[in-house]
């Protein structure tokens, strides 16, 4: 909200439906707020699902870019010296250790560019229209996913081409997370935020699952389509978002509880303007309709829909206002918070560093799990990719469980510590016993997914939204995207480091990769101990105060 009143930005698709209902069903009454909230949840859900859907294929295609060709029957025209590499895709038709390093470089190209660009993305997201920001990012993400796939179609065997595409894809994919979290937070207040975001955050796992299944369907026939099909879906959904996504309730004339402090500032300015007009024109304040409407808006504590008359009053107030704001009005404008200002918010640094190690673990599983299953079992590339989706199934349950526990206890850091403490031994158990049988592998993989992804999901959603609206900001709503970008950007550096390290460590055995993941998990736990102690102390104090009041 800048200047006097926010200029309403209604998407074209929403305007069309408004026109259609007004013409065809003028007497139709429905809960507009609920409809808009439902559309925001659905659109942001499928949007970020598509972001992850486009990230996943590379982990599936790795199994055919470099594989064990000696186990396959080569064509008659293959020279004898190429018998061990004939089925690989150049430039990955090299030794196992060299190939692991090159595949790790592809992961790192995407993840490091994603991490670096995330900080800038949060800064930009606070200052532009998020509907354009997300839609453009999705369109470009789809294009770069398509470009990776056509490398197979046009027989491109230059490693730098694939690395460049991954770098560009990483940059444009940063438009997703700060954008969708900010839009969701605009529409949903603090009540049951952990549960809402826990359910909503399943888009990450659903996107991974969908990306794995699409990639697995084409990986052994023509892996180009493993990237082309997700890219096309991404572009189409981006256009749908451009047509229908409503970024803020105020864009469609809805005042929500989460906007109360912002709205009160607007009406205070309007009150002062009305008072000035009254003193200069002799209005009777007791009978003036404008003042009645303003008074009702200020006094109302419940969410309500603004009528066309309310909006007309706002428009006239704006037209009568001075073209240049006064010094007092300028001081009331919300200024987007800076990088260092966001770091000063209590808890941002601790949760950012914790997410660094949590996301390191999660993304190492994301990028290397299909290859580990393929190497440790007799399953082929397709079955390994299908089995790896159970880790994401567990991630859905973990995100919801973490959100519910956090809501009920009010202790986000303690919830994360509890799940991290259980994740470490479960990763060790999975590495030791997953090869016993398919059923054991499936059960253990789901449990590991619950415990590994639970803290990661909670920090990136409910915790980020909570810190972005922290009481120290004094009602300034221009911090959410920046805080979200800092936390997720720091975590994304860990997400880049993890798969890269896994590529090097895997040369010395997969058990060493798991030891690296367990150590990272324990460091993430230690980083939250101070915040957890504060939460427990505060909880004890509140209980003691409650007992005192009862007595």
Coordinates of C-alpha atoms in Angstrom, one line a residue, residues 27-527:
X27 CA -28.9 -12.3 -7.9
X28 CA -26.3 -14.9 -7.2
X29 CA -24.8 -14.5 -3.7
X30 CA -21.8 -16.5 -2.5
X31 CA -18.9 -16.1 -0.1
X32 CA -16.4 -14.1 -2.2
X33 CA -13.7 -14.3 0.4
X34 CA -13.8 -18.1 0.5
X35 CA -13.8 -18.4 -3.2
X36 CA -10.8 -16.1 -3.6
X37 CA -8.9 -18.0 -0.8
X38 CA -9.7 -21.3 -2.4
X39 CA -8.4 -20.1 -5.8
X40 CA -5.2 -18.7 -4.2
X41 CA -4.5 -22.0 -2.4
X42 CA -5.2 -24.0 -5.6
X43 CA -3.2 -21.8 -7.9
X44 CA -0.1 -21.4 -5.7
X45 CA -0.2 -25.1 -4.9
X46 CA -0.1 -26.2 -8.6
X47 CA 2.4 -23.4 -9.4
X48 CA 5.0 -24.6 -6.9
X49 CA 4.2 -28.2 -7.7
X50 CA 5.3 -27.4 -11.3
X51 CA 8.5 -25.8 -10.1
X52 CA 9.5 -29.0 -8.3
X53 CA 8.2 -31.1 -11.2
X54 CA 10.8 -29.4 -13.5
X55 CA 13.6 -30.0 -11.0
X56 CA 13.2 -33.7 -10.5
X57 CA 13.8 -35.2 -14.0
X58 CA 17.6 -34.8 -13.8
X59 CA 17.8 -37.2 -10.8
X60 CA 15.9 -39.8 -12.8
X61 CA 17.8 -39.3 -16.1
X62 CA 21.2 -39.7 -14.4
X63 CA 20.7 -43.4 -14.5
X64 CA 20.8 -43.5 -18.3
X65 CA 23.3 -40.7 -18.9
X66 CA 25.9 -43.0 -17.4
X67 CA 25.1 -46.7 -16.7
X68 CA 26.6 -50.1 -16.7
X69 CA 26.7 -50.9 -20.4
X70 CA 28.4 -54.3 -19.9
X71 CA 25.1 -55.6 -18.6
X72 CA 23.4 -54.8 -21.9
X73 CA 23.8 -56.3 -25.4
X74 CA 25.5 -53.8 -27.7
X75 CA 24.4 -53.3 -31.4
X76 CA 26.6 -55.0 -34.0
X77 CA 28.1 -51.8 -35.3
X78 CA 29.6 -50.8 -31.9
X79 CA 33.5 -51.1 -31.9
X80 CA 34.9 -53.3 -29.2
X81 CA 36.7 -50.5 -27.4
X82 CA 33.3 -48.8 -26.9
X83 CA 31.6 -51.8 -25.3
X84 CA 31.7 -50.3 -21.8
X85 CA 30.3 -46.9 -22.8
X86 CA 28.2 -47.5 -25.9
X87 CA 24.9 -46.9 -24.0
X88 CA 26.0 -43.7 -22.3
X89 CA 25.2 -40.2 -23.5
X90 CA 28.4 -38.2 -24.3
X91 CA 30.0 -36.3 -22.6
X92 CA 29.0 -38.6 -19.7
X93 CA 30.5 -41.7 -21.4
X94 CA 33.6 -41.7 -19.1
X95 CA 34.8 -43.5 -16.1
X96 CA 32.5 -44.0 -13.1
X97 CA 34.3 -41.5 -10.9
X98 CA 34.5 -38.9 -13.6
X99 CA 30.9 -39.3 -14.6
X100 CA 29.8 -38.9 -10.9
X101 CA 31.7 -35.7 -10.8
X102 CA 30.1 -34.4 -14.0
X103 CA 26.6 -35.3 -12.9
X104 CA 27.4 -33.6 -9.6
X105 CA 28.4 -30.5 -11.5
X106 CA 25.0 -30.4 -13.2
X107 CA 23.3 -30.5 -9.8
X108 CA 25.6 -27.8 -8.4
X109 CA 25.1 -25.5 -11.5
X110 CA 21.4 -25.4 -10.8
X111 CA 21.5 -25.3 -7.0
X112 CA 24.3 -22.7 -6.6
X113 CA 22.7 -20.3 -9.1
X114 CA 19.4 -20.9 -7.4
X115 CA 20.9 -20.1 -4.0
X116 CA 22.7 -17.0 -5.1
X117 CA 19.8 -15.6 -7.1
X118 CA 17.3 -16.3 -4.3
X119 CA 18.6 -13.3 -2.2
X120 CA 18.1 -10.9 -5.1
X121 CA 14.7 -12.5 -5.9
X122 CA 13.3 -11.7 -2.5
X123 CA 14.5 -8.1 -2.8
X124 CA 12.7 -7.8 -6.2
X125 CA 9.6 -9.6 -5.1
X126 CA 8.9 -7.0 -2.4
X127 CA 8.9 -4.3 -5.1
X128 CA 7.0 -5.7 -8.1
X129 CA 3.6 -7.2 -8.9
X130 CA 3.9 -10.8 -7.7
X131 CA 1.4 -12.1 -10.4
X132 CA 3.7 -11.0 -13.2
X133 CA 6.8 -12.1 -11.2
X134 CA 5.6 -15.7 -10.7
X135 CA 4.0 -16.0 -14.2
X136 CA 7.2 -14.9 -16.0
X137 CA 9.3 -17.1 -13.8
X138 CA 7.2 -20.1 -14.6
X139 CA 7.3 -19.4 -18.4
X140 CA 11.1 -19.1 -18.4
X141 CA 11.5 -22.2 -16.2
X142 CA 9.5 -24.2 -18.7
X143 CA 11.6 -22.9 -21.5
X144 CA 14.9 -23.9 -19.9
X145 CA 13.5 -27.4 -19.0
X146 CA 12.6 -27.7 -22.6
X147 CA 16.1 -26.6 -23.7
X148 CA 17.7 -29.3 -21.6
X149 CA 15.5 -32.0 -23.2
X150 CA 16.2 -30.9 -26.8
X151 CA 19.9 -31.4 -26.1
X152 CA 19.1 -35.1 -26.7
X153 CA 16.9 -34.4 -29.8
X154 CA 19.6 -32.3 -31.5
X155 CA 22.6 -34.5 -30.3
X156 CA 24.3 -31.8 -28.2
X157 CA 27.3 -33.4 -26.5
X158 CA 28.8 -30.3 -24.9
X159 CA 28.9 -30.3 -21.1
X160 CA 28.9 -26.5 -21.0
X161 CA 25.6 -26.3 -22.8
X162 CA 23.9 -28.4 -20.1
X163 CA 25.6 -26.5 -17.3
X164 CA 24.5 -23.2 -18.8
X165 CA 20.9 -24.3 -19.1
X166 CA 21.0 -25.5 -15.5
X167 CA 22.4 -22.2 -14.3
X168 CA 19.7 -20.2 -16.1
X169 CA 17.0 -22.6 -14.8
X170 CA 18.2 -22.1 -11.3
X171 CA 18.0 -18.3 -11.6
X172 CA 14.5 -18.2 -12.9
X173 CA 13.2 -20.8 -10.5
X174 CA 13.9 -18.4 -7.6
X175 CA 10.7 -16.5 -8.6
X176 CA 8.6 -19.3 -7.1
X177 CA 9.1 -19.6 -3.4
X178 CA 9.2 -15.9 -2.2
X179 CA 6.2 -15.2 -4.5
X180 CA 3.9 -18.0 -3.4
X181 CA 4.6 -17.8 0.3
X182 CA 4.0 -14.1 0.3
X183 CA 0.7 -14.5 -1.6
X184 CA -0.5 -17.2 0.8
X185 CA 0.5 -15.1 3.8
X186 CA -1.5 -12.2 2.4
X187 CA -4.6 -14.3 2.5
X188 CA -4.2 -16.4 5.6
X189 CA -3.5 -15.1 9.1
X190 CA -1.7 -16.7 12.0
X191 CA -4.5 -18.9 13.1
X192 CA -3.6 -22.6 12.4
X193 CA -1.0 -21.3 10.0
X194 CA 1.2 -24.4 10.7
X195 CA -1.6 -26.8 9.6
X196 CA -2.6 -24.8 6.6
X197 CA 1.0 -24.4 5.4
X198 CA 1.7 -28.1 6.3
X199 CA -1.1 -29.3 4.0
X200 CA -0.3 -26.7 1.3
X201 CA 3.5 -27.5 1.4
X202 CA 2.7 -31.0 0.1
X203 CA 3.1 -29.4 -3.3
X204 CA 6.8 -29.9 -3.0
X205 CA 6.5 -33.7 -2.6
X206 CA 3.7 -34.0 -5.1
X207 CA 5.8 -32.1 -7.6
X208 CA 8.7 -34.4 -7.0
X209 CA 6.5 -37.5 -7.4
X210 CA 4.9 -36.2 -10.6
X211 CA 8.3 -35.2 -12.0
X212 CA 9.7 -38.6 -11.2
X213 CA 6.7 -40.4 -12.8
X214 CA 6.8 -38.3 -15.9
X215 CA 10.6 -38.7 -16.3
X216 CA 10.4 -42.5 -15.5
X217 CA 7.8 -42.9 -18.3
X218 CA 10.3 -41.7 -20.9
X219 CA 13.7 -42.3 -19.4
X220 CA 14.4 -45.6 -21.1
X221 CA 12.8 -44.7 -24.5
X222 CA 13.7 -41.1 -25.1
X223 CA 14.9 -39.1 -22.1
X224 CA 14.4 -35.8 -23.9
X225 CA 10.7 -36.0 -23.1
X226 CA 11.5 -36.4 -19.4
X227 CA 12.3 -32.6 -19.6
X228 CA 10.1 -31.4 -22.5
X229 CA 6.8 -32.6 -21.0
X230 CA 7.3 -31.0 -17.6
X231 CA 8.5 -27.8 -19.3
X232 CA 5.3 -27.6 -21.4
X233 CA 3.1 -28.1 -18.4
X234 CA 5.0 -25.4 -16.5
X235 CA 4.4 -22.9 -19.2
X236 CA 0.7 -23.5 -19.4
X237 CA 0.2 -23.3 -15.7
X238 CA 2.2 -20.0 -15.6
X239 CA -0.3 -18.5 -18.1
X240 CA -3.2 -19.7 -16.0
X241 CA -1.7 -17.9 -13.0
X242 CA -1.3 -14.7 -15.0
X243 CA -5.1 -14.8 -15.7
X244 CA -6.4 -15.8 -12.3
X245 CA -4.1 -15.2 -9.4
X246 CA -5.2 -12.5 -6.9
X247 CA -2.1 -11.5 -5.0
X248 CA -3.7 -9.5 -2.2
X249 CA -7.3 -9.3 -0.7
X250 CA -7.2 -5.5 -1.1
X251 CA -6.9 -6.0 -4.9
X252 CA -10.5 -7.2 -4.9
X253 CA -11.8 -5.0 -2.1
X254 CA -11.5 -7.5 0.9
X255 CA -10.3 -6.4 4.3
X256 CA -8.9 -9.3 6.3
X257 CA -7.7 -9.5 9.8
X258 CA -4.1 -9.9 8.6
X259 CA -4.4 -6.5 6.9
X260 CA -5.9 -4.8 9.9
X261 CA -2.8 -2.7 10.9
X262 CA -2.3 -1.7 7.2
X263 CA -6.0 -0.9 6.8
X264 CA -6.2 1.2 10.0
X265 CA -3.4 3.4 8.6
X266 CA -5.4 4.0 5.4
X267 CA -8.6 4.9 7.3
X268 CA -6.7 7.1 9.7
X269 CA -5.4 9.1 6.7
X270 CA -9.0 9.1 5.3
X271 CA -10.3 10.3 8.6
X272 CA -7.9 13.2 8.7
X273 CA -8.8 14.1 5.1
X274 CA -12.5 14.1 6.0
X275 CA -11.9 16.3 9.0
X276 CA -10.0 18.7 6.9
X277 CA -12.8 18.8 4.3
X278 CA -15.4 19.2 7.0
X279 CA -13.6 22.2 8.5
X280 CA -13.2 23.9 5.2
X281 CA -16.7 23.1 3.7
X282 CA -18.9 23.0 6.8
X283 CA -20.0 19.3 6.6
X284 CA -22.1 18.0 9.4
X285 CA -20.1 15.1 10.7
X286 CA -23.0 13.5 12.5
X287 CA -25.0 13.0 9.3
X288 CA -22.3 12.6 6.7
X289 CA -22.5 9.2 5.0
X290 CA -18.8 9.1 4.3
X291 CA -17.9 9.4 8.0
X292 CA -20.3 6.6 8.9
X293 CA -18.7 4.2 6.4
X294 CA -15.2 5.1 7.6
X295 CA -16.3 4.7 11.2
X296 CA -17.7 1.2 10.5
X297 CA -14.5 0.2 8.7
X298 CA -12.3 1.3 11.6
X299 CA -14.5 -0.3 14.3
X300 CA -15.0 -3.6 12.5
X301 CA -12.7 -6.4 13.7
X302 CA -14.2 -9.1 11.4
X303 CA -13.3 -9.8 7.8
X304 CA -15.8 -8.2 5.5
X305 CA -16.3 -7.5 1.8
X306 CA -16.2 -3.9 0.7
X307 CA -19.3 -2.8 -1.3
X308 CA -19.1 -0.8 -4.5
X309 CA -20.2 2.2 -2.5
X310 CA -17.2 1.9 -0.1
X311 CA -14.9 1.7 -3.1
X312 CA -16.5 4.7 -4.7
X313 CA -16.0 6.7 -1.5
X314 CA -12.3 5.6 -1.4
X315 CA -12.0 6.7 -5.1
X316 CA -13.5 10.1 -4.4
X317 CA -11.3 10.5 -1.3
X318 CA -8.2 9.8 -3.4
X319 CA -9.3 12.3 -6.1
X320 CA -9.8 15.0 -3.5
X321 CA -6.4 14.4 -1.9
X322 CA -3.4 16.4 -2.6
X323 CA -1.3 15.3 -5.6
X324 CA 1.8 15.3 -3.5
X325 CA 1.6 13.5 -0.1
X326 CA 2.5 15.4 3.0
X327 CA 5.5 14.6 5.1
X328 CA 3.4 12.8 7.6
X329 CA 1.8 10.6 4.9
X330 CA 5.2 9.8 3.5
X331 CA 6.3 8.6 6.9
X332 CA 3.3 6.2 6.9
X333 CA 4.3 4.5 3.7
X334 CA 5.6 0.9 4.2
X335 CA 9.2 0.6 3.1
X336 CA 10.5 -2.8 2.0
X337 CA 12.9 -4.0 4.6
X338 CA 16.6 -4.4 3.6
X339 CA 18.8 -7.5 3.8
X340 CA 20.5 -6.6 7.1
X341 CA 17.3 -5.3 8.6
X342 CA 15.7 -8.8 8.0
X343 CA 18.7 -10.5 9.6
X344 CA 18.1 -8.5 12.8
X345 CA 14.7 -10.2 13.2
X346 CA 15.0 -12.7 16.1
X347 CA 15.3 -16.3 14.9
X348 CA 16.1 -15.5 11.2
X349 CA 19.8 -16.4 11.5
X350 CA 19.3 -19.6 13.5
X351 CA 16.5 -21.0 11.3
X352 CA 18.4 -20.0 8.1
X353 CA 21.5 -21.9 9.2
X354 CA 19.4 -24.8 10.4
X355 CA 17.7 -24.9 7.0
X356 CA 21.2 -25.0 5.3
X357 CA 21.8 -28.4 6.8
X358 CA 18.3 -29.7 6.7
X359 CA 18.0 -28.9 3.0
X360 CA 21.4 -30.3 2.4
X361 CA 20.0 -33.7 3.6
X362 CA 16.7 -33.4 1.8
X363 CA 18.2 -32.4 -1.6
X364 CA 20.9 -35.1 -1.4
X365 CA 18.1 -37.6 -1.2
X366 CA 16.2 -35.7 -3.9
X367 CA 19.0 -35.9 -6.4
X368 CA 20.8 -39.1 -5.5
X369 CA 18.2 -41.5 -4.1
X370 CA 17.1 -43.0 -7.5
X371 CA 20.8 -43.7 -8.3
X372 CA 21.4 -45.2 -4.8
X373 CA 18.4 -47.5 -5.1
X374 CA 19.6 -48.5 -8.6
X375 CA 23.1 -49.2 -7.3
X376 CA 22.1 -51.0 -4.1
X377 CA 19.3 -53.2 -5.5
X378 CA 18.6 -55.1 -8.7
X379 CA 16.0 -52.6 -9.9
X380 CA 16.3 -50.8 -13.2
X381 CA 16.2 -47.0 -13.7
X382 CA 12.4 -46.9 -14.0
X383 CA 11.6 -48.9 -10.9
X384 CA 14.3 -47.1 -8.9
X385 CA 12.7 -43.8 -9.8
X386 CA 9.2 -45.1 -8.9
X387 CA 10.4 -46.4 -5.5
X388 CA 12.2 -43.1 -4.7
X389 CA 8.9 -41.3 -4.8
X390 CA 8.0 -42.9 -1.4
X391 CA 10.5 -40.5 0.2
X392 CA 8.3 -37.7 -1.0
X393 CA 5.2 -39.5 0.2
X394 CA 6.7 -39.5 3.6
X395 CA 7.6 -35.8 3.1
X396 CA 3.9 -34.9 2.7
X397 CA 3.0 -36.6 6.0
X398 CA 6.1 -35.1 7.7
X399 CA 5.2 -31.5 6.7
X400 CA 1.6 -31.9 7.9
X401 CA 2.7 -33.5 11.2
X402 CA 5.3 -30.8 11.9
X403 CA 2.7 -28.1 11.2
X404 CA 0.0 -29.6 13.5
X405 CA 2.5 -30.2 16.3
X406 CA 3.8 -26.6 15.9
X407 CA 0.3 -25.2 16.0
X408 CA -0.7 -27.2 19.1
X409 CA 2.5 -26.5 21.1
X410 CA 3.5 -23.1 19.8
X411 CA 7.1 -24.3 19.7
X412 CA 8.4 -24.4 16.1
X413 CA 12.1 -24.8 17.1
X414 CA 11.4 -27.6 19.5
X415 CA 9.2 -29.4 17.0
X416 CA 12.1 -29.3 14.5
X417 CA 14.6 -30.6 17.1
X418 CA 12.4 -33.5 17.9
X419 CA 12.1 -34.7 14.3
X420 CA 15.8 -34.1 13.6
X421 CA 16.7 -36.2 16.6
X422 CA 14.7 -39.1 15.2
X423 CA 15.9 -38.6 11.6
X424 CA 19.6 -39.3 12.4
X425 CA 19.2 -42.9 13.6
X426 CA 16.5 -43.6 11.0
X427 CA 18.9 -42.7 8.2
X428 CA 21.5 -45.1 9.6
X429 CA 18.8 -47.9 9.9
X430 CA 17.7 -47.3 6.3
X431 CA 21.2 -47.6 4.9
X432 CA 21.8 -50.8 6.8
X433 CA 18.5 -52.6 6.3
X434 CA 16.9 -51.3 3.1
X435 CA 18.5 -54.0 1.0
X436 CA 16.7 -56.8 3.0
X437 CA 13.6 -56.7 0.8
X438 CA 11.3 -54.4 -1.1
X439 CA 8.7 -54.1 1.7
X440 CA 11.3 -53.1 4.2
X441 CA 12.8 -50.6 1.8
X442 CA 9.4 -49.0 1.2
X443 CA 8.5 -48.7 4.9
X444 CA 11.9 -47.3 6.0
X445 CA 11.9 -44.8 3.1
X446 CA 8.5 -43.4 4.1
X447 CA 9.7 -43.0 7.7
X448 CA 12.9 -41.3 6.7
X449 CA 10.9 -39.0 4.4
X450 CA 8.6 -38.0 7.3
X451 CA 11.5 -37.1 9.6
X452 CA 13.8 -35.5 7.1
X453 CA 11.3 -33.3 5.3
X454 CA 9.2 -32.4 8.4
X455 CA 11.6 -29.7 9.8
X456 CA 12.5 -28.5 6.3
X457 CA 8.8 -28.0 5.4
X458 CA 8.0 -26.2 8.6
X459 CA 10.9 -23.8 8.4
X460 CA 10.3 -22.8 4.8
X461 CA 6.6 -22.2 5.3
X462 CA 5.0 -21.4 8.7
X463 CA 8.3 -20.3 10.3
X464 CA 9.2 -18.0 7.4
X465 CA 5.7 -16.5 7.4
X466 CA 5.8 -16.0 11.2
X467 CA 9.3 -14.3 11.1
X468 CA 8.2 -12.2 8.1
X469 CA 5.4 -10.7 10.2
X470 CA 7.4 -10.6 13.5
X471 CA 6.2 -8.1 16.1
X472 CA 9.6 -6.2 15.9
X473 CA 8.5 -5.1 12.4
X474 CA 5.7 -3.0 13.9
X475 CA 3.1 -4.0 11.4
X476 CA 5.3 -3.5 8.3
X477 CA 4.2 -6.1 5.7
X478 CA 7.0 -5.4 3.4
X479 CA 9.4 -8.0 4.9
X480 CA 7.8 -11.3 4.1
X481 CA 9.4 -12.0 0.7
X482 CA 12.8 -10.8 1.9
X483 CA 12.8 -13.0 5.0
X484 CA 11.5 -16.0 3.1
X485 CA 14.3 -15.4 0.5
X486 CA 17.0 -15.2 3.1
X487 CA 15.9 -18.4 4.9
X488 CA 15.3 -20.3 1.7
X489 CA 18.4 -18.9 0.0
X490 CA 20.6 -20.0 2.8
X491 CA 19.0 -23.4 2.8
X492 CA 19.5 -23.5 -1.0
X493 CA 23.2 -23.1 -0.5
X494 CA 23.1 -26.3 1.6
X495 CA 20.9 -27.9 -1.1
X496 CA 23.7 -27.1 -3.6
X497 CA 26.5 -28.3 -1.3
X498 CA 24.9 -31.6 -0.4
X499 CA 24.5 -33.2 -3.9
X500 CA 28.0 -31.9 -4.8
X501 CA 29.6 -33.5 -1.8
X502 CA 27.6 -36.7 -2.4
X503 CA 29.1 -37.0 -5.8
X504 CA 32.6 -36.9 -4.4
X505 CA 31.9 -39.0 -1.2
X506 CA 30.0 -41.7 -3.2
X507 CA 33.3 -42.7 -4.8
X508 CA 34.4 -44.1 -1.4
X509 CA 31.1 -45.9 -0.7
X510 CA 27.5 -45.0 -0.1
X511 CA 27.8 -45.6 3.6
X512 CA 30.0 -42.5 3.8
X513 CA 27.3 -40.5 2.1
X514 CA 24.9 -41.5 4.8
X515 CA 27.4 -40.6 7.5
X516 CA 27.7 -37.1 5.9
X517 CA 23.9 -36.8 6.0
X518 CA 23.7 -37.9 9.6
X519 CA 26.3 -35.4 10.7
X520 CA 24.5 -32.6 8.8
X521 CA 21.3 -33.5 10.5
X522 CA 22.9 -33.3 14.0
X523 CA 24.4 -29.9 13.3
X524 CA 21.0 -28.6 12.2
X525 CA 19.6 -29.8 15.6
X526 CA 22.3 -28.1 17.6
X527 CA 21.6 -24.7 15.9

